[in-house]
PDB file of C-alpha atoms in Angstrom:
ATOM      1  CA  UNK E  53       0.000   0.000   0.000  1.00  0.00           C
ATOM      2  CA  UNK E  54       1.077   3.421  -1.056  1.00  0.00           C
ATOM      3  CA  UNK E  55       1.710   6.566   0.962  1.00  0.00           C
ATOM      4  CA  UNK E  56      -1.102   7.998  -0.768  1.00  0.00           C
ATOM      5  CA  UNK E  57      -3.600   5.243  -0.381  1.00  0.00           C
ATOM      6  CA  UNK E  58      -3.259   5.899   3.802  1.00  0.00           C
ATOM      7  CA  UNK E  59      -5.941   8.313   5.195  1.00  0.00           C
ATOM      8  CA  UNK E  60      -4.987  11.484   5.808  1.00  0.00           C
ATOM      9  CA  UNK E  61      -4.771  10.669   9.727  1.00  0.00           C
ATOM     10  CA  UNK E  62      -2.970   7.570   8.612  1.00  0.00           C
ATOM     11  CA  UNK E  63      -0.148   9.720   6.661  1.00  0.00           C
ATOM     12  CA  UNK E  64       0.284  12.042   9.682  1.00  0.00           C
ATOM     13  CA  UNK E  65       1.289   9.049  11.804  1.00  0.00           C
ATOM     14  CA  UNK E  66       3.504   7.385   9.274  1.00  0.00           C
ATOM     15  CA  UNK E  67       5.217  11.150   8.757  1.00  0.00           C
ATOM     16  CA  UNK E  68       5.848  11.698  12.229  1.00  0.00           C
ATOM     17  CA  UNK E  69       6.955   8.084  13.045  1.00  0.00           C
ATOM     18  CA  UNK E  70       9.420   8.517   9.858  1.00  0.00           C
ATOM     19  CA  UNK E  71      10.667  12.002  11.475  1.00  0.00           C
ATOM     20  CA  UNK E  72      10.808  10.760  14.871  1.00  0.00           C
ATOM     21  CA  UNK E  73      13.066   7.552  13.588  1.00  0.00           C
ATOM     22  CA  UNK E  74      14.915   9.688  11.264  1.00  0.00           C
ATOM     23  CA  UNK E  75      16.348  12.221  14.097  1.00  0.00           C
ATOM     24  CA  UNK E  76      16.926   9.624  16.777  1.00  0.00           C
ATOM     25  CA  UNK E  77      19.367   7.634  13.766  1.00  0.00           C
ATOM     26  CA  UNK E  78      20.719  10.983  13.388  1.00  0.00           C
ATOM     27  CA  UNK E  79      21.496  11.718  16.983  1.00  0.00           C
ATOM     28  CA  UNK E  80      22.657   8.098  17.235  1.00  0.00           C
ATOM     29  CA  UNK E  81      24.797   8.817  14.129  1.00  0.00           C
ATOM     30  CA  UNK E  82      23.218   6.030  12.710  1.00  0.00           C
ATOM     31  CA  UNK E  83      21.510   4.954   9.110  1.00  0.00           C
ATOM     32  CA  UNK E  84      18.868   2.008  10.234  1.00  0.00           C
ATOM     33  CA  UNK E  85      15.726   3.576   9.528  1.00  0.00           C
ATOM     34  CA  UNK E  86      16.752   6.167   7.231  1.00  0.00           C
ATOM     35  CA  UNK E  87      18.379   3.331   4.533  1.00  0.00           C
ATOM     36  CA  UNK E  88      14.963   2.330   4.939  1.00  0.00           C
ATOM     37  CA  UNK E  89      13.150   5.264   3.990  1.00  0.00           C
ATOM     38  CA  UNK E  90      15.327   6.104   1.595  1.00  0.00           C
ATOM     39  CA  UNK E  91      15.370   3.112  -0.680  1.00  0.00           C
ATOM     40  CA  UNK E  92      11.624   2.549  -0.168  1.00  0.00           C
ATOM     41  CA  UNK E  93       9.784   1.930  -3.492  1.00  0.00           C
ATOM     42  CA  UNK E  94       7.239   4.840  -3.064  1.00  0.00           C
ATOM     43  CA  UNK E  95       8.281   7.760  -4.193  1.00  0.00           C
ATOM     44  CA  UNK E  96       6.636   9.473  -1.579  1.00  0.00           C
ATOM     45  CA  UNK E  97       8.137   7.959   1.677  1.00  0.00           C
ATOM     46  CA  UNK E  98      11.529   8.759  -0.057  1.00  0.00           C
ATOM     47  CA  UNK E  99      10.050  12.601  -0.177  1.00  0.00           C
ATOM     48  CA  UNK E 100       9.164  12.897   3.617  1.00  0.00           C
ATOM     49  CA  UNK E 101      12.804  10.858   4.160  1.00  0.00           C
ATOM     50  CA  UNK E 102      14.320  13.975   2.542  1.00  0.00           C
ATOM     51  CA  UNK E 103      12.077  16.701   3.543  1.00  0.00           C
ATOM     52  CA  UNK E 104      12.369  15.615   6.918  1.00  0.00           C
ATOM     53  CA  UNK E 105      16.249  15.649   6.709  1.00  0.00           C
ATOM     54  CA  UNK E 106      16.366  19.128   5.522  1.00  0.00           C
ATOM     55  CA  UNK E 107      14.104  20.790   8.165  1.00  0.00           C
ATOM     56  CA  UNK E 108      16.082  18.814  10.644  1.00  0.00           C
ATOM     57  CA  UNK E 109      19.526  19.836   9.279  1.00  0.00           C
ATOM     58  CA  UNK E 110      17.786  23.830   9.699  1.00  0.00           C
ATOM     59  CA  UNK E 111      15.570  23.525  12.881  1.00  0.00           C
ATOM     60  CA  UNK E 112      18.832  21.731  15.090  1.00  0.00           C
ATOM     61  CA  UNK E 113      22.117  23.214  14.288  1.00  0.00           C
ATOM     62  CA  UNK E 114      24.242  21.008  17.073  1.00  0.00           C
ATOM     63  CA  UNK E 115      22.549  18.172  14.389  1.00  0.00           C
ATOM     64  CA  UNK E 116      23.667  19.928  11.158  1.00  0.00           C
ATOM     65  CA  UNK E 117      27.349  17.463  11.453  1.00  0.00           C
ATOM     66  CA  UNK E 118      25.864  14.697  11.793  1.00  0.00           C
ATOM     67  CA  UNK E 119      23.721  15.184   9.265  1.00  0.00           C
ATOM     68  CA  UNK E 120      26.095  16.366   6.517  1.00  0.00           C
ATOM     69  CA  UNK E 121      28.214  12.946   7.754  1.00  0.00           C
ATOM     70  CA  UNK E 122      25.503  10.700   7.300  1.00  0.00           C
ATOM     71  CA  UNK E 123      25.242  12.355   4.174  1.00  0.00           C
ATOM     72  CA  UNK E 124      28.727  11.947   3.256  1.00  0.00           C
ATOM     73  CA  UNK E 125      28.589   8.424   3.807  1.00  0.00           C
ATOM     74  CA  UNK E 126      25.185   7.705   1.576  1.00  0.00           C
ATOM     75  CA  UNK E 127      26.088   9.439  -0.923  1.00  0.00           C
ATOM     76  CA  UNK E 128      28.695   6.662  -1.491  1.00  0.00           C
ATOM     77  CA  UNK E 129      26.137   3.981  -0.784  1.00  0.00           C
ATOM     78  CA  UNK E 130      25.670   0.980  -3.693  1.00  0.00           C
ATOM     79  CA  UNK E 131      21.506   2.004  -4.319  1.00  0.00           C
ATOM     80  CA  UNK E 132      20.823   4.755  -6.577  1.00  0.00           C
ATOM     81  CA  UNK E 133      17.392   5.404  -4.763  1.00  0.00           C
ATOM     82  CA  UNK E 134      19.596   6.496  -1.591  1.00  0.00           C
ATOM     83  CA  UNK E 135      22.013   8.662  -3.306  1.00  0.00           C
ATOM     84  CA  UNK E 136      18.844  10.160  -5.140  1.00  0.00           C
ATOM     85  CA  UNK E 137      17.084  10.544  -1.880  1.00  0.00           C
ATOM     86  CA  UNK E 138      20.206  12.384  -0.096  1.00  0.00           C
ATOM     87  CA  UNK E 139      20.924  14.317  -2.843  1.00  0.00           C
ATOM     88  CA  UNK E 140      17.301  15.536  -2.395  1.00  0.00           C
ATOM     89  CA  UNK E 141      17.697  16.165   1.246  1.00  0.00           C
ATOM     90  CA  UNK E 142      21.358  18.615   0.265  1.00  0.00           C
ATOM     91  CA  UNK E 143      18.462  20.404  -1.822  1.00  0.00           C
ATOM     92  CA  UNK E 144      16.540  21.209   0.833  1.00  0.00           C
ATOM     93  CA  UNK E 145      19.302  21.937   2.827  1.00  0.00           C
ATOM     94  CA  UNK E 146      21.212  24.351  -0.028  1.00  0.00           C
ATOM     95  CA  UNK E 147      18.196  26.667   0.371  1.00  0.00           C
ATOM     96  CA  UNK E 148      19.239  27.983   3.333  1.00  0.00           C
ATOM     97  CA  UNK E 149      23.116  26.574   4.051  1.00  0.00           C
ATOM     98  CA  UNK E 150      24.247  26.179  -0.007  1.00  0.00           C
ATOM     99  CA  UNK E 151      27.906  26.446   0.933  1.00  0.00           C
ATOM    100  CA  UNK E 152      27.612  23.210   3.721  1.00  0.00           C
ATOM    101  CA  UNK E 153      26.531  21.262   0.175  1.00  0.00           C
ATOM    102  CA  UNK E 154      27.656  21.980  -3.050  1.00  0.00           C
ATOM    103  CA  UNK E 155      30.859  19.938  -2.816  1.00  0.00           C
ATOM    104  CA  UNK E 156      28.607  16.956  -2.318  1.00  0.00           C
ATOM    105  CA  UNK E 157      26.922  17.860  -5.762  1.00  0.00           C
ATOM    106  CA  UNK E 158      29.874  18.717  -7.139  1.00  0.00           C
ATOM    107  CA  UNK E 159      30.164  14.519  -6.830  1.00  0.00           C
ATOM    108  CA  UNK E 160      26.700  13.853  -7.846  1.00  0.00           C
ATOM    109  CA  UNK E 161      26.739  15.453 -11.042  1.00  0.00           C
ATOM    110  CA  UNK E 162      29.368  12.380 -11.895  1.00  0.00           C
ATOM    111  CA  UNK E 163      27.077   9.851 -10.540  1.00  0.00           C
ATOM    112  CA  UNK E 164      26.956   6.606 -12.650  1.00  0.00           C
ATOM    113  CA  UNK E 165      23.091   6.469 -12.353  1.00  0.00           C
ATOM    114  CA  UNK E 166      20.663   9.318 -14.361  1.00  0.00           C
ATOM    115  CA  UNK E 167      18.355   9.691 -11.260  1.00  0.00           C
ATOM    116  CA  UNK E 168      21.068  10.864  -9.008  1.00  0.00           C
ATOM    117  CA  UNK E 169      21.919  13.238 -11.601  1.00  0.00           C
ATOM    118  CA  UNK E 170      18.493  14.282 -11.890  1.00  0.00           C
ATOM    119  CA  UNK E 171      18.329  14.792  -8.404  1.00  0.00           C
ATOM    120  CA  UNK E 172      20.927  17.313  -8.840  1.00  0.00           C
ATOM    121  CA  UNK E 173      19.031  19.128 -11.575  1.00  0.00           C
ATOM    122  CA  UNK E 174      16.166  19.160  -9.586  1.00  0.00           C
ATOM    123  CA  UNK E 175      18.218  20.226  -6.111  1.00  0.00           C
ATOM    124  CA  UNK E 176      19.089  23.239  -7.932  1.00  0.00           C
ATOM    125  CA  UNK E 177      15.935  24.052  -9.704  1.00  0.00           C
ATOM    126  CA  UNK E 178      14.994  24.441  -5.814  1.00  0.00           C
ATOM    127  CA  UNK E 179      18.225  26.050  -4.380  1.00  0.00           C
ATOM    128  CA  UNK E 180      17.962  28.588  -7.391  1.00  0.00           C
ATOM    129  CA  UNK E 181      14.237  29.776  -6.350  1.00  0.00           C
ATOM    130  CA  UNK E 182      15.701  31.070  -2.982  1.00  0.00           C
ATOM    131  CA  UNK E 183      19.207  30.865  -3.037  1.00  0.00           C
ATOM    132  CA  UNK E 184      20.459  31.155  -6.382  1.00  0.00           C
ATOM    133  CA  UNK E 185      24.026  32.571  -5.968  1.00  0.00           C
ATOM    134  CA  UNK E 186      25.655  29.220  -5.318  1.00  0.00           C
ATOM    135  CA  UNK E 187      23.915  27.366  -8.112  1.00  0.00           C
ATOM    136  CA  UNK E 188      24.591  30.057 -10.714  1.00  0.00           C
ATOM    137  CA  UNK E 189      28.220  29.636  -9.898  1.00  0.00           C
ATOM    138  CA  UNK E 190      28.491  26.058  -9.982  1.00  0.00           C
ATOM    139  CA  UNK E 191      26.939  26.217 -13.575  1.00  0.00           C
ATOM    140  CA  UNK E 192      29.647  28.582 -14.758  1.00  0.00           C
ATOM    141  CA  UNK E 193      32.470  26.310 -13.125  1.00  0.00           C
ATOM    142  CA  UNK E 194      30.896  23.276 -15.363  1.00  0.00           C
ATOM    143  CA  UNK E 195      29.424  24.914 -18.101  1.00  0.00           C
ATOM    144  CA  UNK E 196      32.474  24.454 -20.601  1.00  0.00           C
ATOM    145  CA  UNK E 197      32.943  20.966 -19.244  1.00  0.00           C
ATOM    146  CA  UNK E 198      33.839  18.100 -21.586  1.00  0.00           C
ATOM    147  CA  UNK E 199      31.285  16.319 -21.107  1.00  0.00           C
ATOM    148  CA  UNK E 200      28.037  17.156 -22.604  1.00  0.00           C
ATOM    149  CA  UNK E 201      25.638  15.374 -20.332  1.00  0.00           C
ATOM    150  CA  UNK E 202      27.620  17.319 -16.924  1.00  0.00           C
ATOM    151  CA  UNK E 203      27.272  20.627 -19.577  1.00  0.00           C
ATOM    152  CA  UNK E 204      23.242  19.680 -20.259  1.00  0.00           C
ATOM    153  CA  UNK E 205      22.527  19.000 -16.243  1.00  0.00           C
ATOM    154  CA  UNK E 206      24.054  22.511 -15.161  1.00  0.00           C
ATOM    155  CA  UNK E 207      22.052  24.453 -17.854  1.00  0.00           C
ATOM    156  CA  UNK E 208      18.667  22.522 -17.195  1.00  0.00           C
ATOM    157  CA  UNK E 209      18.947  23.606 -13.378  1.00  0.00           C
ATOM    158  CA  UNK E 210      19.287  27.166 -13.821  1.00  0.00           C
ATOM    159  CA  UNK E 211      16.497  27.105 -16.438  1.00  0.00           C
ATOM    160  CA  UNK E 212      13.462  27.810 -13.495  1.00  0.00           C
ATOM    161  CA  UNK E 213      15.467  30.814 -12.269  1.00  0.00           C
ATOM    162  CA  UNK E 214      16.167  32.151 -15.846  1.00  0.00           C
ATOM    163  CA  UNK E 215      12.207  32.427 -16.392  1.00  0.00           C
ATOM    164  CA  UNK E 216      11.854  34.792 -13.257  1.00  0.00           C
ATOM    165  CA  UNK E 217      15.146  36.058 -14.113  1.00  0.00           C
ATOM    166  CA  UNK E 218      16.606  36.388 -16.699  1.00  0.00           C
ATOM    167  CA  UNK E 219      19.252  38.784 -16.357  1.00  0.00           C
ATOM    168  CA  UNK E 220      20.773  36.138 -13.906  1.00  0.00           C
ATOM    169  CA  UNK E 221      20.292  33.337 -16.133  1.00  0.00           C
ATOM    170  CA  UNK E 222      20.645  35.046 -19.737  1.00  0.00           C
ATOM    171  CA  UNK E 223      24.631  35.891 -19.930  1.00  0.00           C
ATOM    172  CA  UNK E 224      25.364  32.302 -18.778  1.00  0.00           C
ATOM    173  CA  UNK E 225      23.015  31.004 -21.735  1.00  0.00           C
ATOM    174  CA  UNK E 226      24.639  33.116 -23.984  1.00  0.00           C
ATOM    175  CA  UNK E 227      27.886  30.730 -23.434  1.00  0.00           C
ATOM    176  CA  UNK E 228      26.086  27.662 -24.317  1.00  0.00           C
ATOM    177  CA  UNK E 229      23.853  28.766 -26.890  1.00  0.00           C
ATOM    178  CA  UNK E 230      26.198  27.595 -30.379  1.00  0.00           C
ATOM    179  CA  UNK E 231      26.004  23.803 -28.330  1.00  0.00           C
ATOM    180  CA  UNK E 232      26.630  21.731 -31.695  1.00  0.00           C
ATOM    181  CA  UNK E 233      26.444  18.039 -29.456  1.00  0.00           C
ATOM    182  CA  UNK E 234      22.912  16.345 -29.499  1.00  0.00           C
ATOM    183  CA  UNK E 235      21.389  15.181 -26.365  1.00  0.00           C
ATOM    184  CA  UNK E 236      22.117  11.536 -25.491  1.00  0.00           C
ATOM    185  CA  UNK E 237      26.052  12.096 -27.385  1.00  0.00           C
ATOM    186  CA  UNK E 238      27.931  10.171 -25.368  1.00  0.00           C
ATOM    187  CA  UNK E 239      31.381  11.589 -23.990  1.00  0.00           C
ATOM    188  CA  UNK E 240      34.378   8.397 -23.319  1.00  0.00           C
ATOM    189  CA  UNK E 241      36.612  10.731 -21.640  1.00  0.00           C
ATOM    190  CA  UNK E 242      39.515   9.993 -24.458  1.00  0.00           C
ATOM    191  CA  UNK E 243      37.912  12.892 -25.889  1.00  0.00           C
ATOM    192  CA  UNK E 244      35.818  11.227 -28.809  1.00  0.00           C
ATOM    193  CA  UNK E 245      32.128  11.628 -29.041  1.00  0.00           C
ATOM    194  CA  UNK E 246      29.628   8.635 -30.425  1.00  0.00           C
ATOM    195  CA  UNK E 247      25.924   8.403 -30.582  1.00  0.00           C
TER     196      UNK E 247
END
């Protein structure tokens, strides 16, 4: 059964069980429940796992460590759905704290599996709402990058921020614009491209 098939008083006690579960592994500087959550098939457990994770990080700063250890250490871990689900979390945190987390993307946006990267564009399609200084650097760092698909990821999570502003966005557009490699080119690092 789905998050979303619960009641509604059924979801609040599966939310607050996950948060409850999710700071005391934190305090404990442990991972039990939140591998769990994190790798859990529905997409929305996976959410609260990461929401939850970023309000904790911000409401309890003597936590914010422990947290950015225990995401250290997932972001390593074998299942995509965790990485995804932590690089989520460094979203929410990068609103607020975007200088505690963009070395950690700064290793996702290598990550062997797509929804990792996504999670990245995503992460900074939020980050750039609120916060967008940090992300609109990190996209000029990469933007000449060799690899098209690293090149493609930065530009697609600035693109929110560039439609409420432009200015921002526009001049770092500019750079990209005369792009001459289709999506889905494939870069082999011995600087060759194949389709």
């Amino acid at each position: 059964m789905g998050y979303y098939d619960l009641s509604k008083e059924e979801r609040v006690h599966v939310y607050k069980t996950m948060e409850g579960n999710i700071t005391d592994d934190v305090k404990q500087n442990k991972v039990d429940y939140l591998l769990q959550y994190a790798a859990d098939q529905d997409t929305y457990i996976r959410k609260n796992a990461y929401l939850i994770i970023g309000r904790l990080y911000h409401s309890n700063p003597p936590l914010q460590e422990a947290v950015l250890q225990i995401a250290e250490k997932l972001l390593a871990h074998d299942e995509e759905k965790i990485r995804q689900t932590i690089v989520n979390a460094l979203g929410e945190i990068g609103k607020k704290d975007a200088s505690s987390v963009m070395a950690f993307f700064e290793k996702a946006l290598f990550d062997e599996h797509h929804s990792v990267r996504n999670a990245v564009i995503g992460s900074f399609k939020k980050m750039g709402k609120v916060n967008p200084k940090p992300v609109l650097s990190i996209s000029k760092k990469y933007l000449h990058h060799p690899d098209p698909e690293i090149r493609r990821e930065v530009i697609h999570g600035i693109e929110l921020r560039g439609r409420t502003h432009p200015e921002e966005v526009l001049p770092i557009l500019k750079e990209a614009q005369f792009e001459t490699v289709k999506k889905g080119a494939k870069y082999d690092h011995s600087c060759t491209w194949s389709n």
